[in-house]
Amino acid sequence: MKDYHFENDDKEFDTTIRLDHINEKVKELEQNQTDEDDLGDKDDFLNAFESEKFEDPLPVQPAEEPVTFVTREPKKQPVYDGGQPPMPPKETDEEDEPFWNKKTIGLITIAALVVLGICFGLVKMLFFSNPLDKAAEAAPMLVTEVLNGEELLVYDINETKQRTVNLTPETVVYNEDEVQIQPDIIQMGDVLMIQMDQDGEFAVTISYDESIKKEEITGLKADTSAKELQGEDRSFAYDKKTIFIYDGEEIRPEDIESCDVLEISGIGDVVWSVKVVEYHGYITVENAQNIKNGTFTLDEEEPVPLSDVEKIALKEGTHSITIKGDNIESRTDSVLVQAGETTVYDLSKAQQKMGVLAINANVSDYKLYINGALVDSTKPSVLPFGEYDVVILKNGYKEWSQRVTLNQDAVSVSAQLEAEEQLATVVVNCNEEDAKVFINGEEKGTAPLQVTLPYGTYEVEVFKDGFTSYHQTVQIESTVVHISATLG
């Protein structure tokens, strides 16, 4: 029997099918049909033909003469009950599929790739891993001394021991807002979460983490025997290693007065750092014996016998003192108390001339310092005649200072504060490496790039040969700005 070679869509010879196979299928269909169906289902033959399992096709033999296709009129087929002819019988003598088929080879290939990937990962982890990838977990530490920009002495709270922490250019420092900052911001008394490398040699990350409890509070006094900071309604335990600091210098716990404003930092239920934000001074009263039945009133507190007043601890700043007695006119004076110093209120000089110093500034909500002491900026200060150093501070403005002479009943001073330049960190990223970054026409480097710029409007351009450039006008008005450039 001759072979027929069917052509594919490209007019080339394709799979070879022997004619005797086709004839056998046709006969088989004819035997399974009855005389009631003239034509039968047009898809039966194709379904049966496709179900036939062919082995490898026979090799194509060159034709000695042109091949013509033989067509056969389909025999009318009977209609069966139910509308469908019975399915042709399945062959039961099919040969088993060989083991080395496409499916087996594919599965073996996939398994080999998986094994290869696992081996590659192990080799990379063992021999090419970055030491930073093996960093230990972050631990709370108290900074006891800053030696230089590259070394800290700390107390490891978990390990309960002193240790040295080395910083490297790769060490990353974050503030409370998780913004990266410079390491030189770290000070003695800071409680930090420090992540060391696996060998404990240098710091990987340092952060003022939210797990560190920080609070500004007043009204506390240290009980050194119980190691507690005690207030009227709250108490805080501290450790023998806890640091107490004022103005960058270490002080004793018993030096703290209840009028002080403290910034406490702790881990869990223990305070490890106490920084005095506003420290106290003292007032002593002299020559009170000349006043009969004298009373002493401080600010808006209840009057106390003048004879009981010796030395009073007060928050730094201006305080009001009212003195009454049977043999004197009632008088109220404003007394300036400076942190860490004692102010003498001498009643023998009760008739000393006093004047009012009023500050008129072009800004509001500023801090006013007179002779270094913080005073109430919302009202004039009553001071003895003399000379005073006046300083005004406000965020976003330059410091204003002036020496003022108070030699009359009232002196008014005008303060004009100048806005200082605000800087922002600008981070430029690009989808293509080594793309050049220009800001206002000036080349700043290649992306990724981080620069510091004053607040304002800038033209940012990113170039790379072979790509469409990126251009954008950027308004900088926050401390950190991210720019993502996409080159086409």
Tab-separated table of C-alpha atoms in Angstrom:
chain	number	residue	atom	x	y	z
A	1	MET	CA	0.000	0.000	0.000
A	2	LYS	CA	1.391	3.435	-0.903
A	3	ASP	CA	2.009	6.145	1.680
A	4	TYR	CA	0.335	9.552	1.414
A	5	HIS	CA	2.257	12.609	2.391
A	6	PHE	CA	0.048	15.463	3.553
A	7	GLU	CA	1.287	18.991	3.073
A	8	ASN	CA	1.403	21.536	5.904
A	9	ASP	CA	0.567	25.266	5.709
A	10	ASP	CA	3.983	26.054	4.235
A	11	LYS	CA	3.357	23.717	1.282
A	12	GLU	CA	5.936	21.284	2.587
A	13	PHE	CA	5.512	17.585	3.223
A	14	ASP	CA	4.472	16.782	6.737
A	15	THR	CA	3.459	13.665	8.713
A	16	THR	CA	3.103	10.433	6.677
A	17	ILE	CA	-0.086	8.437	7.226
A	18	ARG	CA	-0.657	5.075	5.585
A	19	LEU	CA	-3.832	4.705	3.594
A	20	ASP	CA	-4.623	1.251	4.955
A	21	HIS	CA	-5.054	2.804	8.440
A	22	ILE	CA	-7.642	5.181	7.051
A	23	ASN	CA	-9.494	2.411	5.229
A	24	GLU	CA	-9.611	0.245	8.333
A	25	LYS	CA	-11.147	3.090	10.306
A	26	VAL	CA	-13.761	3.746	7.693
A	27	LYS	CA	-14.736	0.040	7.599
A	28	GLU	CA	-14.909	-0.066	11.365
A	29	LEU	CA	-17.321	2.883	11.414
A	30	GLU	CA	-19.470	1.323	8.699
A	31	GLN	CA	-19.828	-1.918	10.666
A	32	ASN	CA	-20.965	-0.041	13.829
A	33	GLN	CA	-23.760	1.894	12.105
A	34	THR	CA	-27.321	0.765	11.151
A	35	ASP	CA	-29.339	1.425	8.026
A	36	GLU	CA	-31.531	4.075	9.717
A	37	ASP	CA	-28.868	6.857	9.452
A	38	ASP	CA	-28.022	8.033	5.968
A	39	LEU	CA	-25.102	10.320	6.775
A	40	GLY	CA	-24.260	9.903	10.517
A	41	ASP	CA	-22.282	12.339	12.632
A	42	LYS	CA	-19.679	14.228	10.622
A	43	ASP	CA	-17.254	14.310	13.594
A	44	ASP	CA	-17.207	10.564	14.359
A	45	PHE	CA	-14.571	9.763	11.817
A	46	LEU	CA	-12.311	12.626	12.922
A	47	ASN	CA	-12.712	11.735	16.623
A	48	ALA	CA	-11.857	8.128	15.928
A	49	PHE	CA	-8.982	9.092	13.712
A	50	GLU	CA	-7.494	11.450	16.307
A	51	SER	CA	-7.790	8.822	19.031
A	52	GLU	CA	-5.598	6.485	17.025
A	53	LYS	CA	-2.150	6.333	18.607
A	54	PHE	CA	0.532	6.423	15.984
A	55	GLU	CA	4.085	5.431	16.595
A	56	ASP	CA	7.004	7.205	14.992
A	57	PRO	CA	6.110	7.964	11.397
A	58	LEU	CA	7.735	5.925	8.673
A	59	PRO	CA	10.560	7.623	6.841
A	60	VAL	CA	9.498	9.577	3.847
A	61	GLN	CA	10.233	7.711	0.608
A	62	PRO	CA	10.841	9.679	-2.551
A	63	ALA	CA	7.872	9.362	-4.878
A	64	GLU	CA	8.574	7.818	-8.283
A	65	GLU	CA	5.468	9.373	-9.783
A	66	PRO	CA	2.991	12.066	-8.825
A	67	VAL	CA	0.679	11.053	-6.057
A	68	THR	CA	-3.043	11.535	-6.406
A	69	PHE	CA	-5.502	11.523	-3.522
A	70	VAL	CA	-8.268	8.982	-3.584
A	71	THR	CA	-11.637	10.219	-2.354
A	72	ARG	CA	-14.380	7.972	-1.109
A	73	GLU	CA	-18.059	8.743	-0.924
A	74	PRO	CA	-19.117	8.313	2.686
A	75	LYS	CA	-21.620	5.563	3.109
A	76	LYS	CA	-24.915	6.591	4.581
A	77	GLN	CA	-25.051	5.645	8.201
A	78	PRO	CA	-28.129	4.730	10.232
A	79	VAL	CA	-29.512	6.848	13.048
A	80	TYR	CA	-29.339	5.259	16.491
A	81	ASP	CA	-31.665	5.660	19.374
A	82	GLY	CA	-30.540	8.603	21.427
A	83	GLY	CA	-29.126	10.421	18.393
A	84	GLN	CA	-25.513	9.330	18.770
A	85	PRO	CA	-23.711	6.318	17.344
A	86	PRO	CA	-21.815	4.083	19.706
A	87	MET	CA	-18.175	4.888	20.378
A	88	PRO	CA	-15.664	2.759	18.562
A	89	PRO	CA	-14.057	0.098	20.708
A	90	LYS	CA	-10.843	1.072	22.403
A	91	GLU	CA	-7.722	-0.763	21.442
A	92	THR	CA	-6.506	-2.969	24.239
A	93	ASP	CA	-3.160	-3.946	22.844
A	94	GLU	CA	-1.465	-0.515	22.940
A	95	GLU	CA	2.205	-0.670	23.653
A	96	ASP	CA	3.523	0.879	26.916
A	97	GLU	CA	4.935	4.351	26.520
A	98	PRO	CA	8.780	4.288	26.727
A	99	PHE	CA	10.445	5.555	29.915
A	100	TRP	CA	12.640	8.136	28.186
A	101	ASN	CA	9.796	10.242	26.863
A	102	LYS	CA	9.453	14.048	26.857
A	103	LYS	CA	7.620	14.159	30.192
A	104	THR	CA	10.297	12.118	31.998
A	105	ILE	CA	13.114	14.183	30.528
A	106	GLY	CA	11.334	17.415	31.497
A	107	LEU	CA	10.844	16.319	35.117
A	108	ILE	CA	14.486	15.265	35.404
A	109	THR	CA	15.616	18.603	33.959
A	110	ILE	CA	13.506	20.595	36.441
A	111	ALA	CA	14.802	18.552	39.373
A	112	ALA	CA	18.390	19.129	38.240
A	113	LEU	CA	17.826	22.907	38.057
A	114	VAL	CA	16.346	22.971	41.564
A	115	VAL	CA	19.326	21.070	42.994
A	116	LEU	CA	21.725	23.388	41.141
A	117	GLY	CA	19.972	26.476	42.562
A	118	ILE	CA	20.174	25.132	46.134
A	119	CYS	CA	23.879	24.388	45.743
A	120	PHE	CA	24.534	27.865	44.331
A	121	GLY	CA	22.702	29.494	47.263
A	122	LEU	CA	24.698	27.490	49.816
A	123	VAL	CA	28.002	28.384	48.184
A	124	LYS	CA	27.060	32.085	48.066
A	125	MET	CA	25.949	32.068	51.702
A	126	LEU	CA	29.112	30.325	52.907
A	127	PHE	CA	31.750	32.086	50.849
A	128	PHE	CA	30.357	35.322	49.428
A	129	SER	CA	27.951	36.662	52.057
A	130	ASN	CA	28.270	40.241	53.312
A	131	PRO	CA	29.305	40.499	56.983
A	132	LEU	CA	26.407	42.909	57.490
A	133	ASP	CA	24.031	40.099	56.537
A	134	LYS	CA	25.182	38.214	59.625
A	135	ALA	CA	24.406	41.057	62.033
A	136	ALA	CA	23.071	40.237	65.466
A	137	GLU	CA	19.751	41.525	66.754
A	138	ALA	CA	19.599	45.137	67.940
A	139	ALA	CA	20.056	45.540	71.698
A	140	PRO	CA	19.396	48.525	74.024
A	141	MET	CA	22.534	50.371	75.134
A	142	LEU	CA	23.209	53.479	77.209
A	143	VAL	CA	25.878	55.869	75.892
A	144	THR	CA	28.198	56.671	78.798
A	145	GLU	CA	30.830	58.547	76.800
A	146	VAL	CA	31.423	59.690	73.220
A	147	LEU	CA	35.154	59.259	72.627
A	148	ASN	CA	35.248	60.482	69.035
A	149	GLY	CA	33.289	60.192	65.837
A	150	GLU	CA	34.186	56.526	65.514
A	151	GLU	CA	33.928	55.098	69.041
A	152	LEU	CA	31.337	55.030	71.827
A	153	LEU	CA	31.532	53.744	75.374
A	154	VAL	CA	28.198	52.167	76.249
A	155	TYR	CA	26.516	50.125	78.932
A	156	ASP	CA	24.883	47.043	77.394
A	157	ILE	CA	21.562	46.863	79.233
A	158	ASN	CA	20.809	43.255	78.269
A	159	GLU	CA	24.323	41.986	78.995
A	160	THR	CA	24.743	44.281	82.057
A	161	LYS	CA	28.305	45.214	81.151
A	162	GLN	CA	30.372	48.035	79.706
A	163	ARG	CA	31.581	47.701	76.139
A	164	THR	CA	32.998	49.697	73.261
A	165	VAL	CA	31.034	50.273	70.060
A	166	ASN	CA	33.027	51.091	66.935
A	167	LEU	CA	31.413	53.010	64.093
A	168	THR	CA	32.324	52.655	60.424
A	169	PRO	CA	31.348	54.629	57.308
A	170	GLU	CA	28.767	51.878	56.699
A	171	THR	CA	27.092	52.382	60.103
A	172	VAL	CA	23.574	53.776	59.615
A	173	VAL	CA	21.960	56.004	62.282
A	174	TYR	CA	18.198	56.679	62.398
A	175	ASN	CA	16.269	59.199	64.482
A	176	GLU	CA	12.849	58.686	66.088
A	177	ASP	CA	11.163	59.290	62.711
A	178	GLU	CA	13.299	56.572	61.048
A	179	VAL	CA	15.137	59.221	59.020
A	180	GLN	CA	18.845	58.654	58.516
A	181	ILE	CA	21.005	61.159	60.414
A	182	GLN	CA	24.688	61.772	61.037
A	183	PRO	CA	26.436	59.835	63.867
A	184	ASP	CA	27.709	63.063	65.464
A	185	ILE	CA	24.199	63.682	66.857
A	186	ILE	CA	24.809	60.940	69.458
A	187	GLN	CA	25.433	62.305	72.959
A	188	MET	CA	26.226	61.012	76.410
A	189	GLY	CA	23.053	59.776	78.087
A	190	ASP	CA	21.356	58.651	74.871
A	191	VAL	CA	19.568	55.309	75.060
A	192	LEU	CA	19.902	53.576	71.684
A	193	MET	CA	19.051	50.345	69.956
A	194	ILE	CA	22.377	49.208	68.502
A	195	GLN	CA	22.752	46.328	66.062
A	196	MET	CA	26.263	44.908	66.068
A	197	ASP	CA	27.847	42.672	63.455
A	198	GLN	CA	27.937	38.946	64.237
A	199	ASP	CA	31.439	39.230	65.722
A	200	GLY	CA	30.447	42.183	67.907
A	201	GLU	CA	33.223	44.370	66.462
A	202	PHE	CA	31.319	47.302	64.936
A	203	ALA	CA	27.828	48.779	64.796
A	204	VAL	CA	25.680	48.025	61.753
A	205	THR	CA	22.658	50.182	62.634
A	206	ILE	CA	21.930	52.626	65.463
A	207	SER	CA	18.431	53.931	66.071
A	208	TYR	CA	16.445	56.020	68.529
A	209	ASP	CA	13.865	53.251	68.398
A	210	GLU	CA	10.213	53.620	69.433
A	211	SER	CA	10.771	50.771	71.909
A	212	ILE	CA	12.771	53.277	73.960
A	213	LYS	CA	10.256	55.021	76.201
A	214	LYS	CA	10.925	58.772	76.303
A	215	GLU	CA	8.953	61.383	78.218
A	216	GLU	CA	9.330	64.995	79.351
A	217	ILE	CA	8.063	65.374	82.889
A	218	THR	CA	8.319	67.567	85.979
A	219	GLY	CA	7.462	67.176	89.652
A	220	LEU	CA	9.919	64.339	90.384
A	221	LYS	CA	12.417	64.008	93.217
A	222	ALA	CA	15.021	61.252	93.521
A	223	ASP	CA	14.819	58.800	96.421
A	224	THR	CA	18.371	57.430	96.365
A	225	SER	CA	17.713	54.672	98.909
A	226	ALA	CA	14.850	53.183	96.882
A	227	LYS	CA	16.389	54.200	93.537
A	228	GLU	CA	13.177	55.814	92.411
A	229	LEU	CA	12.117	59.107	90.864
A	230	GLN	CA	9.046	59.888	92.910
A	231	GLY	CA	6.205	62.270	92.111
A	232	GLU	CA	2.797	62.961	93.574
A	233	ASP	CA	1.039	60.364	91.399
A	234	ARG	CA	3.835	58.580	89.513
A	235	SER	CA	7.123	56.901	90.309
A	236	PHE	CA	9.923	55.557	88.108
A	237	ALA	CA	12.599	53.038	89.043
A	238	TYR	CA	16.172	53.707	87.967
A	239	ASP	CA	19.367	51.623	87.979
A	240	LYS	CA	22.717	52.230	89.614
A	241	LYS	CA	24.068	52.684	86.067
A	242	THR	CA	21.460	55.339	85.191
A	243	ILE	CA	23.017	58.622	84.034
A	244	PHE	CA	21.771	62.022	85.279
A	245	ILE	CA	22.855	64.937	83.075
A	246	TYR	CA	22.494	68.698	83.034
A	247	ASP	CA	24.085	70.944	80.399
A	248	GLY	CA	26.295	68.099	79.148
A	249	GLU	CA	27.697	67.365	82.606
A	250	GLU	CA	26.855	64.437	84.859
A	251	ILE	CA	25.084	65.331	88.122
A	252	ARG	CA	23.929	63.370	91.170
A	253	PRO	CA	20.344	62.072	91.486
A	254	GLU	CA	19.903	64.057	94.716
A	255	ASP	CA	20.681	67.288	92.820
A	256	ILE	CA	17.299	67.066	91.086
A	257	GLU	CA	14.460	69.183	92.457
A	258	SER	CA	10.756	68.672	91.852
A	259	CYS	CA	10.588	71.934	89.881
A	260	ASP	CA	13.039	70.646	87.273
A	261	VAL	CA	11.817	69.627	83.827
A	262	LEU	CA	13.286	66.222	82.991
A	263	GLU	CA	13.575	64.134	79.847
A	264	ILE	CA	13.604	60.509	80.944
A	265	SER	CA	14.440	57.576	78.670
A	266	GLY	CA	13.859	53.983	79.680
A	267	ILE	CA	13.614	50.386	78.610
A	268	GLY	CA	10.711	48.445	80.056
A	269	ASP	CA	10.031	49.717	83.586
A	270	VAL	CA	13.521	51.111	84.270
A	271	VAL	CA	14.734	54.649	83.527
A	272	TRP	CA	18.313	54.631	82.184
A	273	SER	CA	18.816	58.273	81.295
A	274	VAL	CA	17.657	61.477	83.005
A	275	LYS	CA	18.431	64.721	81.158
A	276	VAL	CA	17.517	67.976	82.894
A	277	VAL	CA	15.857	70.191	80.286
A	278	GLU	CA	15.124	73.071	82.688
A	279	TYR	CA	17.238	73.160	85.813
A	280	HIS	CA	16.477	74.907	89.070
A	281	GLY	CA	18.097	77.763	90.907
A	282	TYR	CA	17.671	79.030	94.453
A	283	ILE	CA	16.292	82.080	96.247
A	284	THR	CA	17.418	83.027	99.711
A	285	VAL	CA	15.890	85.834	101.806
A	286	GLU	CA	18.081	88.092	103.931
A	287	ASN	CA	17.301	90.790	106.496
A	288	ALA	CA	13.778	89.502	107.020
A	289	GLN	CA	14.069	90.053	110.784
A	290	ASN	CA	13.254	93.749	110.393
A	291	ILE	CA	9.768	93.022	109.174
A	292	LYS	CA	7.061	92.331	111.721
A	293	ASN	CA	4.619	89.523	111.046
A	294	GLY	CA	6.000	89.235	107.571
A	295	THR	CA	4.609	86.823	104.995
A	296	PHE	CA	6.224	85.486	101.836
A	297	THR	CA	4.193	84.635	98.714
A	298	LEU	CA	5.881	83.008	95.715
A	299	ASP	CA	4.090	83.320	92.368
A	300	GLU	CA	0.499	82.148	92.967
A	301	GLU	CA	1.197	79.835	95.909
A	302	GLU	CA	-0.194	80.213	99.394
A	303	PRO	CA	1.601	82.717	101.701
A	304	VAL	CA	4.042	81.302	104.275
A	305	PRO	CA	5.651	82.971	107.291
A	306	LEU	CA	8.619	85.030	106.193
A	307	SER	CA	10.639	83.673	109.103
A	308	ASP	CA	10.360	80.131	107.674
A	309	VAL	CA	11.907	81.077	104.346
A	310	GLU	CA	15.610	80.329	104.042
A	311	LYS	CA	16.497	78.708	100.729
A	312	ILE	CA	13.918	77.826	98.084
A	313	ALA	CA	14.566	75.750	94.953
A	314	LEU	CA	12.843	77.281	91.937
A	315	LYS	CA	12.614	76.662	88.210
A	316	GLU	CA	14.941	78.952	86.290
A	317	GLY	CA	13.296	82.109	85.007
A	318	THR	CA	11.423	85.075	86.437
A	319	HIS	CA	9.379	84.589	89.609
A	320	SER	CA	7.067	86.904	91.486
A	321	ILE	CA	7.670	87.506	95.192
A	322	THR	CA	5.174	89.351	97.387
A	323	ILE	CA	6.203	90.537	100.841
A	324	LYS	CA	3.729	91.810	103.439
A	325	GLY	CA	4.298	92.988	107.000
A	326	ASP	CA	2.869	95.177	109.748
A	327	ASN	CA	5.544	97.821	109.405
A	328	ILE	CA	5.997	97.955	105.643
A	329	GLU	CA	3.975	98.562	102.573
A	330	SER	CA	3.106	95.425	100.652
A	331	ARG	CA	5.432	95.009	97.678
A	332	THR	CA	5.703	92.628	94.776
A	333	ASP	CA	9.001	92.105	92.937
A	334	SER	CA	10.023	90.023	89.961
A	335	VAL	CA	13.142	88.022	90.716
A	336	LEU	CA	15.296	86.423	88.068
A	337	VAL	CA	16.459	82.925	89.017
A	338	GLN	CA	19.302	81.427	87.008
A	339	ALA	CA	19.895	77.686	86.706
A	340	GLY	CA	22.332	76.317	89.234
A	341	GLU	CA	22.758	79.694	90.941
A	342	THR	CA	21.439	81.264	94.118
A	343	THR	CA	19.649	84.618	93.993
A	344	VAL	CA	19.671	86.667	97.194
A	345	TYR	CA	16.493	88.589	97.935
A	346	ASP	CA	17.678	91.231	100.348
A	347	LEU	CA	14.849	93.014	102.156
A	348	SER	CA	17.204	95.695	103.350
A	349	LYS	CA	17.206	96.911	99.767
A	350	ALA	CA	13.484	96.711	99.366
A	351	GLN	CA	13.430	100.281	98.150
A	352	GLN	CA	15.837	99.490	95.310
A	353	LYS	CA	14.630	100.957	92.073
A	354	MET	CA	12.994	98.502	89.712
A	355	GLY	CA	12.214	98.849	86.059
A	356	VAL	CA	10.151	97.084	83.419
A	357	LEU	CA	11.837	95.561	80.367
A	358	ALA	CA	9.478	94.944	77.428
A	359	ILE	CA	10.545	93.056	74.273
A	360	ASN	CA	8.715	93.663	70.987
A	361	ALA	CA	9.698	91.017	68.406
A	362	ASN	CA	8.585	90.437	64.820
A	363	VAL	CA	7.867	86.771	65.654
A	364	SER	CA	5.811	84.990	68.296
A	365	ASP	CA	6.224	81.828	70.384
A	366	TYR	CA	9.922	82.460	70.882
A	367	LYS	CA	12.191	81.728	73.838
A	368	LEU	CA	13.496	84.757	75.718
A	369	TYR	CA	16.668	84.556	77.807
A	370	ILE	CA	17.846	87.347	80.113
A	371	ASN	CA	21.379	86.866	81.430
A	372	GLY	CA	21.100	83.231	80.282
A	373	ALA	CA	17.886	82.488	82.196
A	374	LEU	CA	14.670	81.567	80.392
A	375	VAL	CA	11.891	84.063	81.178
A	376	ASP	CA	8.246	84.439	80.222
A	377	SER	CA	8.191	86.098	76.796
A	378	THR	CA	4.473	86.902	76.943
A	379	LYS	CA	4.803	89.631	79.574
A	380	PRO	CA	7.338	92.330	80.520
A	381	SER	CA	10.057	91.494	83.038
A	382	VAL	CA	10.443	93.556	86.194
A	383	LEU	CA	14.136	93.829	87.013
A	384	PRO	CA	16.452	95.936	89.144
A	385	PHE	CA	18.236	98.708	87.326
A	386	GLY	CA	21.310	97.443	85.546
A	387	GLU	CA	22.646	95.878	82.339
A	388	TYR	CA	21.266	92.661	80.900
A	389	ASP	CA	22.144	90.328	78.042
A	390	VAL	CA	18.936	89.588	76.120
A	391	VAL	CA	18.750	86.610	73.695
A	392	ILE	CA	15.798	85.431	71.575
A	393	LEU	CA	15.683	81.968	69.993
A	394	LYS	CA	13.123	80.518	67.574
A	395	ASN	CA	13.307	77.541	65.212
A	396	GLY	CA	13.815	78.616	61.628
A	397	TYR	CA	15.329	81.977	62.607
A	398	LYS	CA	18.794	83.219	63.431
A	399	GLU	CA	19.624	83.957	67.062
A	400	TRP	CA	18.949	87.559	68.127
A	401	SER	CA	20.895	89.080	71.016
A	402	GLN	CA	21.464	92.511	72.477
A	403	ARG	CA	22.857	94.066	75.666
A	404	VAL	CA	20.194	96.243	77.254
A	405	THR	CA	20.612	98.898	79.961
A	406	LEU	CA	17.631	99.244	82.301
A	407	ASN	CA	17.960	102.699	83.910
A	408	GLN	CA	14.416	103.970	83.964
A	409	ASP	CA	10.936	102.840	84.906
A	410	ALA	CA	10.283	101.186	81.551
A	411	VAL	CA	12.508	100.216	78.628
A	412	SER	CA	11.155	98.838	75.337
A	413	VAL	CA	13.374	96.911	72.903
A	414	SER	CA	12.491	95.984	69.303
A	415	ALA	CA	13.856	92.645	68.079
A	416	GLN	CA	13.905	91.813	64.351
A	417	LEU	CA	14.694	88.126	63.785
A	418	GLU	CA	15.975	86.965	60.390
A	419	ALA	CA	14.846	83.669	58.904
A	420	GLU	CA	17.688	81.197	58.581
A	421	GLU	CA	18.317	79.019	55.582
A	422	GLN	CA	16.473	75.680	55.855
A	423	LEU	CA	18.139	72.676	54.289
A	424	ALA	CA	16.664	69.505	52.853
A	425	THR	CA	18.116	66.132	51.868
A	426	VAL	CA	17.318	65.334	48.216
A	427	VAL	CA	17.619	61.705	47.069
A	428	VAL	CA	17.641	61.041	43.297
A	429	ASN	CA	17.142	57.478	42.037
A	430	CYS	CA	17.058	56.299	38.407
A	431	ASN	CA	16.046	53.116	36.624
A	432	GLU	CA	19.400	53.196	34.805
A	433	GLU	CA	22.715	53.111	36.654
A	434	ASP	CA	25.385	55.795	36.252
A	435	ALA	CA	22.910	58.325	34.832
A	436	LYS	CA	24.180	61.894	35.257
A	437	VAL	CA	22.155	64.186	37.516
A	438	PHE	CA	21.976	67.950	36.898
A	439	ILE	CA	20.309	70.370	39.311
A	440	ASN	CA	19.726	73.877	37.962
A	441	GLY	CA	22.139	73.024	35.144
A	442	GLU	CA	24.965	71.996	37.480
A	443	GLU	CA	26.182	68.395	37.414
A	444	LYS	CA	25.905	66.867	40.891
A	445	GLY	CA	27.013	63.293	40.161
A	446	THR	CA	25.433	60.030	39.046
A	447	ALA	CA	22.309	58.296	40.297
A	448	PRO	CA	21.650	57.061	42.899
A	449	LEU	CA	22.565	60.442	44.417
A	450	GLN	CA	21.972	62.238	47.733
A	451	VAL	CA	22.562	65.987	48.054
A	452	THR	CA	21.691	68.703	50.560
A	453	LEU	CA	19.887	71.750	49.179
A	454	PRO	CA	18.194	74.824	50.670
A	455	TYR	CA	14.415	75.023	50.467
A	456	GLY	CA	13.249	76.337	47.101
A	457	THR	CA	12.427	75.428	43.484
A	458	TYR	CA	14.878	73.449	41.351
A	459	GLU	CA	15.152	72.060	37.823
A	460	VAL	CA	16.263	68.435	37.981
A	461	GLU	CA	17.580	66.686	34.844
A	462	VAL	CA	18.881	63.128	34.464
A	463	PHE	CA	20.836	62.048	31.355
A	464	LYS	CA	22.406	58.892	29.991
A	465	ASP	CA	23.665	58.239	26.486
A	466	GLY	CA	21.234	56.194	24.449
A	467	PHE	CA	18.211	57.026	26.617
A	468	THR	CA	15.552	59.706	26.675
A	469	SER	CA	16.451	62.278	29.348
A	470	TYR	CA	14.356	63.033	32.440
A	471	HIS	CA	13.368	66.587	33.399
A	472	GLN	CA	11.260	67.840	36.295
A	473	THR	CA	10.677	71.031	38.295
A	474	VAL	CA	10.848	70.190	42.010
A	475	GLN	CA	9.599	72.312	44.907
A	476	ILE	CA	11.615	71.518	48.041
A	477	GLU	CA	9.823	72.414	51.252
A	478	SER	CA	10.410	69.442	53.534
A	479	THR	CA	13.490	67.975	55.189
A	480	VAL	CA	13.652	64.908	52.896
A	481	VAL	CA	12.656	64.767	49.194
A	482	HIS	CA	12.786	61.650	46.978
A	483	ILE	CA	12.985	61.923	43.165
A	484	SER	CA	12.572	58.837	40.935
A	485	ALA	CA	13.770	59.378	37.358
A	486	THR	CA	12.752	56.987	34.580
A	487	LEU	CA	14.804	57.017	31.379
A	488	GLY	CA	13.189	55.683	28.224
